[in-house]
Coordinates of C-alpha atoms and ligand atoms in Angstrom, one line a residue:
X1 CA 9.6 13.8 17.6
X2 CA 6.2 13.0 18.9
X3 CA 4.4 15.3 21.4
X4 CA 1.7 13.6 23.5
X5 CA -0.7 16.2 25.0
X6 CA -2.3 15.6 28.4
X7 CA -5.7 13.8 28.4
X8 CA -8.4 16.4 28.0
X9 CA -5.9 19.3 27.7
X10 CA -7.1 22.6 26.4
X11 CA -7.3 23.4 22.7
X12 CA -5.3 26.6 23.2
X13 CA -2.4 24.6 24.6
X14 CA -2.3 22.6 21.5
X15 CA -2.3 25.7 19.3
X16 CA 0.5 27.1 21.4
X17 CA 2.7 24.0 20.9
X18 CA 2.0 24.0 17.2
X19 CA 3.1 27.6 17.0
X20 CA 6.4 26.8 18.8
X21 CA 7.0 23.9 16.4
X22 CA 6.2 26.0 13.3
X23 CA 8.4 28.9 14.6
X24 CA 11.3 26.4 14.8
X25 CA 10.9 25.6 11.1
X26 CA 9.1 22.3 11.4
X27 CA 5.9 21.0 10.0
X28 CA 3.5 18.8 12.0
X29 CA 0.6 16.4 11.8
X30 CA -2.0 16.2 14.6
X31 CA -3.6 12.8 15.4
X32 CA -6.8 13.5 17.3
X33 CA -7.4 10.6 19.7
X34 CA -10.5 10.0 21.7
X35 CA -8.7 10.9 24.9
X36 CA -5.7 13.0 23.8
X37 CA -4.1 14.6 20.9
X38 CA -0.7 13.5 19.6
X39 CA 1.5 15.8 17.4
X40 CA 4.0 14.4 15.0
X41 CA 6.8 16.8 14.3
X42 CA 8.1 16.7 10.7
X43 CA 11.0 18.0 8.8
X44 CA 14.3 16.6 10.1
X45 CA 15.7 16.0 13.6
X46 CA 14.4 18.6 16.1
X47 CA 17.1 20.4 18.1
X48 CA 17.6 19.6 21.7
X49 CA 16.5 23.1 22.5
X50 CA 13.1 22.5 20.8
X51 CA 12.7 19.2 22.6
X52 CA 13.4 20.8 26.0
X53 CA 11.2 23.8 25.3
X54 CA 8.2 21.8 24.2
X55 CA 8.6 19.5 27.1
X56 CA 7.9 22.4 29.5
X57 CA 4.9 23.9 27.6
X58 CA 1.5 23.7 29.3
X59 CA -0.7 20.8 28.3
X60 CA 2.3 18.6 27.2
X61 CA 2.5 15.2 28.7
X62 CA 5.6 13.8 27.1
X63 CA 7.9 14.4 24.2
X64 CA 9.3 11.3 22.5
X65 CA 12.1 11.3 20.0
X66 CA 11.4 9.0 17.1
X67 CA 14.4 6.8 16.4
X68 CA 13.3 6.0 12.8
X69 CA 13.8 8.2 9.7
X70 CA 10.1 7.6 8.8
X71 CA 7.7 9.3 11.1
X72 CA 4.1 9.3 9.8
X73 CA 4.5 5.7 8.7
X74 CA 5.9 4.6 12.1
X75 CA 4.0 2.7 14.7
X76 CA 5.6 4.9 17.4
X77 CA 3.8 7.8 15.9
X78 CA 0.5 6.0 15.3
X79 CA 0.2 2.9 17.5
X80 CA -3.3 1.9 16.2
X81 CA -3.4 0.0 13.0
X82 CA -4.6 2.0 9.9
X83 CA -7.5 0.6 8.0
X84 CA -7.7 1.8 4.4
X85 CA -11.2 2.1 3.0
X86 CA -11.8 1.8 -0.8
X87 CA -15.5 1.9 -1.4
X88 CA -16.9 -0.8 0.9
X89 CA -13.6 -2.6 1.0
X90 CA -11.5 -2.4 4.2
X91 CA -7.8 -3.2 3.9
X92 CA -6.2 -3.8 7.3
X93 CA -9.5 -4.7 9.0
X94 CA -10.6 -8.0 10.4
X95 CA -10.8 -9.9 7.1
X96 CA -8.0 -10.4 4.6
X97 CA -8.9 -9.0 1.2
X98 CA -8.5 -10.7 -2.1
X99 CA -7.7 -8.4 -5.1
X100 CA -7.6 -10.2 -8.5
X101 CA -7.6 -9.5 -12.2
X102 CA -5.5 -9.7 -15.3
X103 CA -1.9 -8.4 -15.4
X104 CA -3.0 -6.1 -18.2
X105 CA -6.3 -4.9 -19.5
X106 CA -6.5 -6.7 -22.9
X107 CA -9.9 -5.5 -24.2
X108 CA -13.5 -5.2 -23.2
X109 CA -14.7 -8.8 -23.4
X110 CA -11.7 -10.4 -21.7
X111 CA -11.7 -7.9 -18.9
X112 CA -15.5 -8.2 -18.2
X113 CA -15.1 -12.0 -18.3
X114 CA -12.2 -11.9 -15.8
X115 CA -13.8 -9.3 -13.6
X116 CA -17.0 -11.4 -13.2
X117 CA -14.9 -14.5 -12.6
X118 CA -12.8 -12.6 -10.0
X119 CA -15.9 -11.6 -8.1
X120 CA -17.5 -15.0 -8.3
X121 CA -14.2 -16.5 -6.9
X122 CA -14.3 -14.2 -3.9
X123 CA -12.3 -11.1 -5.0
X124 CA -13.4 -7.8 -3.5
X125 CA -11.3 -5.6 -5.8
X126 CA -10.3 -5.7 -9.4
X127 CA -6.7 -5.2 -10.6
X128 CA -5.5 -4.7 -14.1
X129 CA -2.8 -2.6 -15.8
X130 CA -3.6 0.2 -18.3
X131 CA -0.1 1.6 -18.2
X132 CA 2.4 -1.2 -18.0
X133 CA 6.1 -1.0 -16.9
X134 CA 7.5 -3.5 -19.4
X135 CA 11.1 -4.5 -19.5
X136 CA 11.2 -4.3 -23.2
X137 CA 10.0 -1.2 -25.1
X138 CA 8.8 -3.5 -27.8
X139 CA 6.4 -5.4 -25.6
X140 CA 2.7 -4.5 -25.3
X141 CA 2.6 -1.3 -23.1
X142 CA -1.1 -1.4 -22.2
X143 CA -4.2 0.4 -23.5
X144 CA -3.7 3.6 -21.6
X145 CA -6.8 5.7 -21.2
X146 CA -9.0 3.2 -23.0
X147 CA -7.8 0.6 -20.4
X148 CA -8.8 2.9 -17.6
X149 CA -12.3 3.3 -19.2
X150 CA -12.7 -0.4 -19.5
X151 CA -11.7 -0.8 -15.8
X152 CA -14.4 1.8 -14.9
X153 CA -16.9 -0.2 -17.0
X154 CA -15.9 -3.4 -15.2
X155 CA -16.4 -1.7 -11.9
X156 CA -19.9 -0.5 -13.0
X157 CA -20.9 -4.0 -13.9
X158 CA -19.4 -5.9 -10.9
X159 CA -19.3 -3.3 -8.2
X160 CA -15.6 -4.1 -7.6
X161 CA -13.4 -1.1 -6.8
X162 CA -10.4 -0.9 -9.2
X163 CA -6.7 -0.6 -8.5
X164 CA -4.4 0.2 -11.4
X165 CA -0.8 1.3 -11.9
X166 CA 0.3 4.9 -12.5
X167 CA 3.8 5.3 -13.9
X168 CA 4.4 9.0 -14.2
X169 CA 3.4 12.1 -12.3
X170 CA 1.6 13.4 -15.4
X171 CA -0.7 10.4 -15.4
X172 CA -1.8 10.7 -11.8
X173 CA -4.8 13.0 -12.7
X174 CA -6.3 10.7 -15.3
X175 CA -5.7 7.5 -13.3
X176 CA -7.2 9.0 -10.2
X177 CA -10.2 10.1 -12.3
X178 CA -11.0 6.4 -13.3
X179 CA -9.5 4.3 -10.5
X180 CA -10.4 3.9 -6.9
X181 CA -6.8 3.2 -5.8
X182 CA -3.5 4.1 -7.4
X183 CA -0.8 1.4 -7.7
X184 CA 2.8 2.5 -7.6
X185 CA 4.8 -0.4 -9.0
X186 CA 8.1 -1.9 -7.9
X187 CA 10.0 -0.1 -10.6
X188 CA 8.7 3.3 -9.4
X189 CA 8.9 2.8 -5.7
X190 CA 11.7 5.4 -5.6
X191 CA 10.1 7.8 -8.1
X192 CA 9.8 10.6 -5.6
X193 CA 7.9 13.1 -7.8
X194 CA 5.4 10.4 -8.5
X195 CA 5.0 9.5 -4.9
X196 CA 4.4 13.2 -4.0
X197 CA 1.8 13.6 -6.7
X198 CA 0.1 10.4 -5.7
X199 CA 0.1 11.8 -2.2
X200 CA -1.9 14.7 -3.4
X201 CA -4.3 12.7 -5.6
X202 CA -7.0 12.1 -3.0
X203 CA -6.9 8.4 -3.8
X204 CA -5.5 5.6 -1.6
X205 CA -2.2 4.3 -2.7
X206 CA -1.0 0.7 -3.1
X207 CA 2.8 1.0 -2.8
X208 CA 4.7 -2.0 -4.0
X209 CA 8.2 -2.8 -2.8
X210 CA 11.0 -2.1 -5.2
X211 CA 12.8 -5.4 -5.9
X212 CA 16.1 -4.1 -4.4
X213 CA 14.6 -1.9 -1.8
X214 CA 15.3 -2.4 1.9
X215 CA 12.3 -2.2 4.3
X216 CA 13.4 1.2 5.5
X217 CA 13.7 2.6 1.9
X218 CA 10.2 1.3 1.3
X219 CA 8.8 2.9 4.4
X220 CA 10.5 6.2 3.4
X221 CA 8.7 6.0 0.1
X222 CA 5.4 5.6 2.0
X223 CA 6.5 8.6 4.0
X224 CA 6.7 10.6 0.8
X225 CA 3.1 9.9 0.0
X226 CA 2.0 10.5 3.6
X227 CA 3.9 13.7 3.9
X228 CA 1.6 15.1 1.3
X229 CA -1.4 14.5 3.6
X230 CA -2.4 11.1 2.2
X231 CA -2.4 8.5 5.0
X232 CA -4.2 5.9 3.0
X233 CA -1.2 3.8 2.0
X234 CA -1.2 0.0 1.7
X235 CA 2.2 -1.7 1.4
X236 CA 2.6 -4.6 -1.0
X237 CA 5.4 -7.2 -0.8
X238 CA 6.0 -8.5 -4.3
X239 CA 9.4 -10.2 -4.1
X240 CA 13.0 -9.0 -4.2
X241 CA 15.9 -10.1 -6.4
X242 CA 17.3 -13.4 -5.4
X243 CA 20.3 -15.3 -7.0
X244 CA 18.3 -18.2 -8.3
X245 CA 16.5 -17.7 -11.6
X246 CA 14.3 -20.7 -10.9
X247 CA 11.8 -18.2 -9.5
X248 CA 11.2 -14.7 -10.9
X249 CA 11.7 -13.0 -7.5
X250 CA 12.2 -14.1 -3.9
X251 CA 8.9 -13.5 -2.0
X252 CA 10.1 -12.0 1.2
X253 CA 7.4 -13.0 3.7
X254 CA 9.5 -12.0 6.6
X255 CA 8.6 -8.4 5.5
X256 CA 5.0 -9.0 6.7
X257 CA 5.5 -9.5 10.4
X258 CA 8.4 -7.1 10.4
X259 CA 6.3 -4.3 8.9
X260 CA 3.5 -5.1 11.3
X261 CA 5.9 -4.2 14.1
X262 CA 7.4 -1.1 12.4
X263 CA 4.4 0.5 10.8
X264 CA 0.6 0.9 11.3
X265 CA 0.0 0.6 7.6
X266 CA -1.8 -2.5 6.1
X267 CA 0.4 -5.0 4.3
X268 CA -0.6 -7.2 1.4
X269 CA 1.3 -9.7 -0.7
X270 CA 1.6 -10.3 -4.4
X271 CA 2.4 -14.0 -4.9
X272 CA 2.1 -13.7 -8.7
X273 CA 5.0 -11.4 -9.4
X274 CA 6.7 -12.6 -6.2
X275 CA 7.2 -16.1 -7.7
X276 CA 6.5 -15.7 -11.4
X277 CA 5.2 -19.3 -11.4
X278 CA 1.6 -20.3 -11.4
X279 CA 2.1 -23.4 -9.3
X280 CA 3.6 -21.4 -6.5
X281 CA 0.8 -18.8 -6.3
X282 CA -1.6 -20.8 -4.1
X283 CA 1.0 -22.1 -1.5
X284 CA 2.6 -18.7 -1.2
X285 CA -0.9 -17.0 -0.8
X286 CA -1.6 -19.2 2.2
X287 CA 1.8 -18.7 3.6
X288 CA 1.3 -14.9 3.3
X289 CA -1.9 -15.0 5.2
X290 CA -0.3 -17.2 7.8
X291 CA 2.5 -14.6 8.2
X292 CA -0.2 -12.0 9.0
X293 CA -0.8 -10.3 5.6
X294 CA -4.0 -8.2 5.3
X295 CA -4.7 -9.5 1.8
X296 CA -3.4 -10.7 -1.5
X297 CA -3.2 -9.3 -5.0
X298 CA -3.3 -12.1 -7.6
X299 CA -3.1 -12.2 -11.4
X300 CA -5.8 -14.4 -13.1
X301 CA -6.5 -15.2 -16.8
X302 CA -9.0 -17.4 -18.6
X303 CA -6.4 -18.6 -21.0
X304 CA -2.9 -18.0 -19.6
X305 CA -1.1 -19.3 -22.6
X306 CA -2.6 -16.4 -24.7
X307 CA -2.1 -13.7 -22.0
X308 CA -0.5 -10.5 -23.4
X309 CA 1.7 -10.2 -20.3
X310 CA 2.8 -12.5 -17.4
X311 CA 1.0 -15.7 -18.6
X312 CA 3.3 -18.0 -16.7
X313 CA 2.2 -16.7 -13.4
X314 CA -1.5 -16.3 -14.2
X315 CA -3.9 -18.7 -12.5
X316 CA -7.3 -19.8 -13.7
X317 CA -10.3 -18.3 -11.8
X318 CA -11.1 -21.8 -10.4
X319 CA -7.8 -21.8 -8.6
X320 CA -8.6 -18.3 -7.2
X321 CA -11.7 -19.8 -5.6
X322 CA -9.6 -22.5 -4.0
X323 CA -7.2 -19.8 -2.7
X324 CA -10.1 -17.8 -1.3
X325 CA -11.3 -20.9 0.7
X326 CA -7.8 -21.6 1.8
X327 CA -7.3 -18.0 2.9
X328 CA -10.4 -18.1 5.1
X329 CA -9.2 -21.3 6.7
X330 CA -5.7 -20.2 7.3
X331 CA -6.8 -16.8 8.6
X332 CA -9.2 -18.4 11.1
X333 CA -6.4 -20.8 12.3
X334 CA -3.7 -18.1 12.8
X335 CA -5.8 -15.3 14.3
X336 CA -4.0 -15.4 17.6
X337 CA -2.8 -12.5 19.8
X338 CA 0.8 -13.2 18.7
X339 CA 0.0 -11.6 15.3
X340 CA -2.1 -8.8 16.6
Ligands
PEP401 C1 1.8 -5.3 -11.5 O1 1.3 -5.6 -10.4 O2 1.1 -5.2 -12.6 C2 3.2 -5.1 -11.6 C3 3.8 -4.7 -12.7 O3 3.9 -5.4 -10.5 P1 5.3 -5.0 -9.9 O4 5.4 -3.5 -10.0 O5 5.3 -5.6 -8.6 O6 6.3 -5.7 -10.8
MN402 MN1 2.0 -8.7 -14.2

């Protein structure tokens, strides 16, 4: 349920409405607009009694029942688009952002080389895994805290803010200490304790889509983060399971315009994991921008054949430069009111 207060209505009316909502056992979130306040009522479907009661309270303009199970993430609740700020980087603003880096942090020299190349190619943020969710327990699992420290070093040198994955609730503290943004990976999209902890971390969250998750399940996961008071959530489409092993995953670009309609959160696309094939990364990057994505997260490597993880989908930094140029051209071409 959303309660729209009247334009310029008195603060004490707002307090009174909040008191009635709390007394009925609900939580709330207030969005302070320039003209009027809007209250989002949380914690299950409100009773008809509560709806009727609030409707008659002084200062209340309208009460709207939200049809969706996600509230804070819904566009009904928050019609203006959210722009997530990470240092100087704005995700969801006027310009699509390019995030790039290795799949996994392999060591100091390779990371610094890649970070410099990412920046030179037009990336505005650095990605790289320190804790890796590998399918096999015998594969390289990442450098852990040392990887986080190297990412912080790369940030110091390049100025690029860092996004890296956190896999367990107990890792949230240390990852938040070193990283500018926490990534929750596809395999952990439904790890609810992790989502809650990330919601309390004070860091923006990049929430990847689980590869068998519906759009609604994904938005409910965003809701978990937001319900903890963290509204800085960026959604990342990274492909879902298809039937054809010719690609690693099926990159679901319909998710982009769909989400733009359902939620106010920024949406970015990962064409690397979404296809698993280097040759498909550039075309799907441009397609993602054409579909209205707010940015891309791309894996790059100087010598993909030697990469410790995901070499087949890693592109060379030169290709990233070409993608950056293509992104600017496509974005300029499709920036029409139809995608607003
Ligand atoms: C990653 O981006 O490093 C990653 C493991 O991606 P995903 O969770 O989408 O598989
Ligand atoms: Mn990877």
